[in-house]
């Protein structure tokens, strides 16, 4: 664990000890251990970037909760929540999340961080899409039958990709459009090995950069490429197995000043820029 996060943890523990002498006004008592285990269903990008490797040991030590992480696409993570098979969710598929929230399947949902999507492809850029607006870039890839690798897994990234094809007025049914059925890290490696294009979140791209030397950022910065992450609890009414106290503590942990401070600098030392931005 890096030195900056360790310092934040020490400061946080001191604050927790001090606050424990007084009364808590509402919600989960700060610094109180919670028995049991918790299932976190999350998008692969929070796992593939190493963010959860840093954060989860801190949460477990603060609360006494043992966290089981299931990293899948956001679609699969949300499906687990809808079925009452997870306690908390961390996802980046806002429209799908809003449906579950409206149906009462998830509660206590909060925006916690964001980054953006980018189009990565071979430096040679045989399709000539560099610098184009992303919808034009997708149209050109389809017109030229470019080699494009989609996750094809109902993840937040896959949902965003399908939105872009729709905005471009183009169906992704050309011959060289291929679905990997894999997470973002593996899809990037496949695209790199086979000189293809793909849509990825910036955080995973930066984290995997040493392993995907053949891929460059070709399209970025469009407003439609914003990538927003929310944390939420699964409604405990869905299953008597849901550890709602642990899930509430997890949401509170992600919203805490200490965690937000850590997230906004995570990755700066290694990649020269943070992998996520806080809100």
CSV table of C-alpha atoms in Angstrom, one decimal:
chain,number,residue,atom,x,y,z
A,1,UNK,CA,0.0,0.0,0.0
A,2,UNK,CA,1.5,3.4,-0.9
A,3,UNK,CA,2.8,5.8,1.7
A,4,UNK,CA,0.2,8.5,0.9
A,5,UNK,CA,-2.7,6.1,1.6
A,6,UNK,CA,-1.0,4.8,4.8
A,7,UNK,CA,-0.8,8.3,6.1
A,8,UNK,CA,-4.5,8.9,5.3
A,9,UNK,CA,-5.4,5.7,7.1
A,10,UNK,CA,-3.5,6.6,10.2
A,11,UNK,CA,-5.2,10.0,10.2
A,12,UNK,CA,-8.5,8.4,9.7
A,13,UNK,CA,-8.0,6.0,12.6
A,14,UNK,CA,-7.1,8.8,14.9
A,15,UNK,CA,-10.3,10.6,13.9
A,16,UNK,CA,-12.3,7.5,14.3
A,17,UNK,CA,-11.0,7.0,17.9
A,18,UNK,CA,-11.7,10.5,18.8
A,19,UNK,CA,-15.2,10.4,17.4
A,20,UNK,CA,-16.0,7.2,19.1
A,21,UNK,CA,-16.1,9.1,22.5
A,22,UNK,CA,-19.1,11.0,21.4
A,23,UNK,CA,-22.6,10.2,20.0
A,24,UNK,CA,-23.3,9.5,16.4
A,25,UNK,CA,-26.4,11.2,15.1
A,26,UNK,CA,-27.7,8.7,12.6
A,27,UNK,CA,-26.8,5.8,10.3
A,28,UNK,CA,-23.9,3.4,10.8
A,29,UNK,CA,-21.8,4.1,13.8
A,30,UNK,CA,-18.4,5.3,12.7
A,31,UNK,CA,-15.6,2.9,13.6
A,32,UNK,CA,-17.9,0.1,14.8
A,33,UNK,CA,-16.9,-3.4,13.7
A,34,UNK,CA,-19.6,-5.2,11.8
A,35,UNK,CA,-19.5,-9.0,11.8
A,36,UNK,CA,-19.7,-11.2,8.8
A,37,UNK,CA,-18.9,-11.1,5.1
A,38,UNK,CA,-20.0,-8.9,2.2
A,39,UNK,CA,-20.3,-9.5,-1.5
A,40,UNK,CA,-19.3,-6.5,-3.7
A,41,UNK,CA,-20.3,-6.9,-7.3
A,42,UNK,CA,-18.4,-4.4,-9.4
A,43,UNK,CA,-17.3,-3.5,-12.9
A,44,UNK,CA,-13.9,-4.9,-14.0
A,45,UNK,CA,-12.3,-1.5,-14.3
A,46,UNK,CA,-12.3,-0.8,-10.6
A,47,UNK,CA,-10.5,-4.2,-10.1
A,48,UNK,CA,-8.3,-4.2,-13.2
A,49,UNK,CA,-6.8,-0.7,-12.3
A,50,UNK,CA,-5.7,-1.9,-8.8
A,51,UNK,CA,-8.0,0.6,-7.1
A,52,UNK,CA,-9.8,-2.1,-5.0
A,53,UNK,CA,-6.5,-3.8,-4.1
A,54,UNK,CA,-5.6,-0.6,-2.3
A,55,UNK,CA,-9.0,0.3,-0.8
A,56,UNK,CA,-10.4,-3.0,0.4
A,57,UNK,CA,-7.8,-3.9,3.0
A,58,UNK,CA,-8.5,-0.5,4.6
A,59,UNK,CA,-12.2,-1.0,4.7
A,60,UNK,CA,-11.8,-4.5,6.1
A,61,UNK,CA,-9.6,-3.3,8.8
A,62,UNK,CA,-11.9,-0.4,9.7
A,63,UNK,CA,-15.0,-2.5,9.8
A,64,UNK,CA,-14.1,-6.1,10.4
A,65,UNK,CA,-16.0,-7.1,7.3
A,66,UNK,CA,-14.5,-9.7,4.9
A,67,UNK,CA,-15.2,-8.5,1.4
A,68,UNK,CA,-15.7,-10.9,-1.5
A,69,UNK,CA,-15.2,-9.1,-4.7
A,70,UNK,CA,-16.9,-10.3,-7.9
A,71,UNK,CA,-15.6,-8.3,-10.8
A,72,UNK,CA,-17.7,-8.6,-13.9
A,73,UNK,CA,-19.3,-6.3,-16.3
A,74,UNK,CA,-21.6,-3.7,-14.8
A,75,UNK,CA,-24.6,-5.5,-16.4
A,76,UNK,CA,-23.7,-8.7,-14.6
A,77,UNK,CA,-23.0,-6.8,-11.4
A,78,UNK,CA,-26.4,-5.1,-11.6
A,79,UNK,CA,-28.1,-8.4,-12.3
A,80,UNK,CA,-26.6,-9.9,-9.2
A,81,UNK,CA,-28.0,-6.9,-7.2
A,82,UNK,CA,-31.4,-7.3,-8.8
A,83,UNK,CA,-31.4,-11.0,-7.8
A,84,UNK,CA,-30.4,-10.2,-4.2
A,85,UNK,CA,-27.1,-12.0,-4.7
A,86,UNK,CA,-24.8,-9.1,-3.7
A,87,UNK,CA,-24.7,-6.7,-0.8
A,88,UNK,CA,-23.2,-3.6,-2.5
A,89,UNK,CA,-22.6,-2.6,-6.1
A,90,UNK,CA,-20.0,-0.4,-7.7
A,91,UNK,CA,-20.9,0.2,-11.4
A,92,UNK,CA,-20.7,2.6,-14.3
A,93,UNK,CA,-23.9,2.0,-16.2
A,94,UNK,CA,-26.0,5.0,-15.0
A,95,UNK,CA,-29.1,4.4,-17.1
A,96,UNK,CA,-29.4,0.8,-16.0
A,97,UNK,CA,-28.7,1.7,-12.4
A,98,UNK,CA,-31.5,4.3,-12.5
A,99,UNK,CA,-34.0,1.6,-13.5
A,100,UNK,CA,-33.0,-0.6,-10.6
A,101,UNK,CA,-33.2,2.5,-8.3
A,102,UNK,CA,-36.7,3.4,-9.5
A,103,UNK,CA,-37.8,-0.2,-9.0
A,104,UNK,CA,-36.4,-0.1,-5.4
A,105,UNK,CA,-33.9,-2.9,-6.1
A,106,UNK,CA,-31.0,-0.7,-5.1
A,107,UNK,CA,-30.9,2.1,-2.5
A,108,UNK,CA,-28.4,4.7,-1.1
A,109,UNK,CA,-26.9,5.3,-4.6
A,110,UNK,CA,-24.2,7.9,-4.9
A,111,UNK,CA,-21.9,9.2,-7.6
A,112,UNK,CA,-18.3,8.7,-6.3
A,113,UNK,CA,-15.9,9.2,-9.2
A,114,UNK,CA,-15.5,9.5,-13.0
A,115,UNK,CA,-13.1,9.3,-15.8
A,116,UNK,CA,-13.7,8.9,-19.5
A,117,UNK,CA,-13.9,6.5,-22.3
A,118,UNK,CA,-11.4,6.6,-25.2
A,119,UNK,CA,-11.0,4.8,-28.5
A,120,UNK,CA,-7.7,3.0,-28.6
A,121,UNK,CA,-6.2,1.5,-31.8
A,122,UNK,CA,-3.0,0.7,-33.6
A,123,UNK,CA,-0.5,3.6,-33.9
A,124,UNK,CA,-0.5,3.1,-37.7
A,125,UNK,CA,-4.3,3.9,-37.6
A,126,UNK,CA,-5.1,2.2,-40.9
A,127,UNK,CA,-8.7,3.4,-40.7
A,128,UNK,CA,-7.6,7.0,-40.4
A,129,UNK,CA,-9.9,7.9,-37.5
A,130,UNK,CA,-7.5,9.8,-35.3
A,131,UNK,CA,-9.0,13.0,-33.9
A,132,UNK,CA,-12.5,12.5,-35.4
A,133,UNK,CA,-15.6,12.9,-33.2
A,134,UNK,CA,-16.3,9.5,-31.8
A,135,UNK,CA,-19.5,9.0,-33.8
A,136,UNK,CA,-17.6,9.7,-37.0
A,137,UNK,CA,-14.8,7.5,-36.0
A,138,UNK,CA,-17.2,4.6,-35.5
A,139,UNK,CA,-18.9,5.2,-38.8
A,140,UNK,CA,-15.6,5.2,-40.6
A,141,UNK,CA,-14.5,1.9,-38.9
A,142,UNK,CA,-17.8,0.3,-40.1
A,143,UNK,CA,-17.4,1.7,-43.6
A,144,UNK,CA,-13.8,0.4,-43.9
A,145,UNK,CA,-14.5,-2.9,-42.2
A,146,UNK,CA,-11.9,-2.1,-39.5
A,147,UNK,CA,-10.8,-4.6,-37.0
A,148,UNK,CA,-12.8,-3.7,-33.9
A,149,UNK,CA,-12.9,-5.7,-30.6
A,150,UNK,CA,-16.0,-5.3,-28.4
A,151,UNK,CA,-16.3,-6.7,-24.9
A,152,UNK,CA,-19.7,-8.0,-25.8
A,153,UNK,CA,-20.4,-8.7,-22.2
A,154,UNK,CA,-23.2,-6.2,-21.2
A,155,UNK,CA,-20.7,-4.2,-19.2
A,156,UNK,CA,-20.9,-0.5,-18.7
A,157,UNK,CA,-18.2,-0.1,-21.5
A,158,UNK,CA,-20.2,-2.4,-23.8
A,159,UNK,CA,-23.4,-0.4,-23.1
A,160,UNK,CA,-21.5,2.8,-23.9
A,161,UNK,CA,-20.1,1.3,-27.1
A,162,UNK,CA,-23.6,0.3,-28.3
A,163,UNK,CA,-24.9,3.8,-27.5
A,164,UNK,CA,-22.1,5.2,-29.8
A,165,UNK,CA,-23.0,2.9,-32.6
A,166,UNK,CA,-26.6,4.1,-32.3
A,167,UNK,CA,-25.6,7.7,-32.3
A,168,UNK,CA,-23.5,7.1,-35.3
A,169,UNK,CA,-26.5,5.6,-37.1
A,170,UNK,CA,-24.4,2.4,-37.8
A,171,UNK,CA,-25.0,-1.2,-37.0
A,172,UNK,CA,-21.9,-3.1,-35.7
A,173,UNK,CA,-22.5,-6.0,-38.1
A,174,UNK,CA,-19.4,-5.6,-40.3
A,175,UNK,CA,-17.1,-8.7,-40.9
A,176,UNK,CA,-14.2,-7.5,-38.7
A,177,UNK,CA,-16.4,-6.6,-35.7
A,178,UNK,CA,-15.6,-9.2,-33.0
A,179,UNK,CA,-16.8,-9.8,-29.5
A,180,UNK,CA,-14.3,-11.0,-27.0
A,181,UNK,CA,-16.6,-11.8,-24.1
A,182,UNK,CA,-13.8,-10.7,-21.8
A,183,UNK,CA,-13.1,-8.0,-19.3
A,184,UNK,CA,-11.4,-4.7,-20.3
A,185,UNK,CA,-7.9,-5.7,-19.6
A,186,UNK,CA,-8.0,-8.8,-21.7
A,187,UNK,CA,-9.9,-7.1,-24.5
A,188,UNK,CA,-7.1,-4.5,-24.7
A,189,UNK,CA,-4.5,-7.1,-24.9
A,190,UNK,CA,-6.3,-8.9,-27.7
A,191,UNK,CA,-6.7,-5.6,-29.6
A,192,UNK,CA,-3.0,-4.9,-29.1
A,193,UNK,CA,-1.9,-8.3,-30.3
A,194,UNK,CA,-4.2,-8.2,-33.4
A,195,UNK,CA,-3.8,-4.5,-34.3
A,196,UNK,CA,-7.4,-3.7,-33.7
A,197,UNK,CA,-9.5,-0.9,-32.3
A,198,UNK,CA,-11.6,-0.9,-29.1
A,199,UNK,CA,-13.5,1.3,-26.7
A,200,UNK,CA,-12.0,1.4,-23.2
A,201,UNK,CA,-12.1,3.4,-20.0
A,202,UNK,CA,-9.0,5.6,-19.6
A,203,UNK,CA,-8.1,4.1,-16.2
A,204,UNK,CA,-7.7,0.5,-17.5
A,205,UNK,CA,-5.9,1.7,-20.6
A,206,UNK,CA,-3.3,3.6,-18.5
A,207,UNK,CA,-3.0,0.7,-16.0
A,208,UNK,CA,-2.4,-1.8,-18.8
A,209,UNK,CA,-0.2,0.5,-21.0
A,210,UNK,CA,3.0,-1.5,-20.5
A,211,UNK,CA,1.1,-4.7,-21.8
A,212,UNK,CA,-0.5,-3.0,-24.8
A,213,UNK,CA,2.3,-1.2,-26.4
A,214,UNK,CA,0.7,-1.4,-29.9
A,215,UNK,CA,-2.3,0.7,-28.9
A,216,UNK,CA,-2.5,4.5,-28.9
A,217,UNK,CA,-5.3,6.8,-27.9
A,218,UNK,CA,-7.0,7.9,-31.1
A,219,UNK,CA,-10.2,9.5,-30.0
A,220,UNK,CA,-11.0,11.3,-26.8
A,221,UNK,CA,-12.6,14.3,-25.2
A,222,UNK,CA,-16.1,14.1,-26.5
A,223,UNK,CA,-18.8,15.0,-24.0
A,224,UNK,CA,-20.5,11.7,-24.7
A,225,UNK,CA,-17.5,9.8,-23.5
A,226,UNK,CA,-17.8,10.7,-19.8
A,227,UNK,CA,-17.6,7.6,-17.6
A,228,UNK,CA,-19.4,7.9,-14.3
A,229,UNK,CA,-19.2,5.5,-11.4
A,230,UNK,CA,-21.9,5.0,-8.6
A,231,UNK,CA,-21.8,3.1,-5.4
A,232,UNK,CA,-25.0,1.7,-4.0
A,233,UNK,CA,-26.6,-0.8,-1.6
A,234,UNK,CA,-28.8,-3.7,-2.7
A,235,UNK,CA,-32.2,-3.4,-1.0
A,236,UNK,CA,-32.1,-5.7,2.0
A,237,UNK,CA,-35.8,-6.6,1.4
A,238,UNK,CA,-34.6,-8.7,-1.6
A,239,UNK,CA,-33.0,-11.3,0.6
A,240,UNK,CA,-32.5,-12.1,4.2
A,241,UNK,CA,-28.9,-12.9,3.4
A,242,UNK,CA,-28.0,-9.4,2.5
A,243,UNK,CA,-25.6,-7.8,5.0
A,244,UNK,CA,-27.2,-4.3,4.9
A,245,UNK,CA,-25.0,-2.9,7.7
A,246,UNK,CA,-21.9,-3.8,5.9
A,247,UNK,CA,-23.2,-2.5,2.6
A,248,UNK,CA,-24.1,0.8,4.3
A,249,UNK,CA,-20.7,1.0,5.8
A,250,UNK,CA,-19.2,0.4,2.3
A,251,UNK,CA,-21.1,3.2,0.8
A,252,UNK,CA,-20.1,5.5,3.7
A,253,UNK,CA,-16.5,4.4,3.2
A,254,UNK,CA,-16.4,5.4,-0.5
A,255,UNK,CA,-18.0,8.7,0.3
A,256,UNK,CA,-15.6,9.5,3.1
A,257,UNK,CA,-13.1,12.4,2.7
A,258,UNK,CA,-10.2,10.0,3.2
A,259,UNK,CA,-11.3,7.6,0.5
A,260,UNK,CA,-12.1,10.5,-1.9
A,261,UNK,CA,-8.8,12.1,-1.3
A,262,UNK,CA,-7.0,8.8,-2.1
A,263,UNK,CA,-9.0,8.2,-5.3
A,264,UNK,CA,-8.2,11.6,-6.7
A,265,UNK,CA,-4.5,11.0,-6.6
A,266,UNK,CA,-4.5,7.3,-7.3
A,267,UNK,CA,-2.2,6.6,-10.3
A,268,UNK,CA,-0.4,9.9,-10.4
A,269,UNK,CA,2.9,8.6,-9.3
A,270,UNK,CA,2.9,5.6,-11.7
A,271,UNK,CA,1.2,7.1,-14.8
A,272,UNK,CA,1.6,10.8,-14.4
A,273,UNK,CA,-2.2,11.4,-14.0
A,274,UNK,CA,-4.9,10.0,-11.8
A,275,UNK,CA,-7.0,7.1,-13.1
A,276,UNK,CA,-10.2,8.5,-11.7
A,277,UNK,CA,-11.5,11.9,-10.7
A,278,UNK,CA,-13.7,12.5,-7.6
A,279,UNK,CA,-16.8,14.5,-7.5
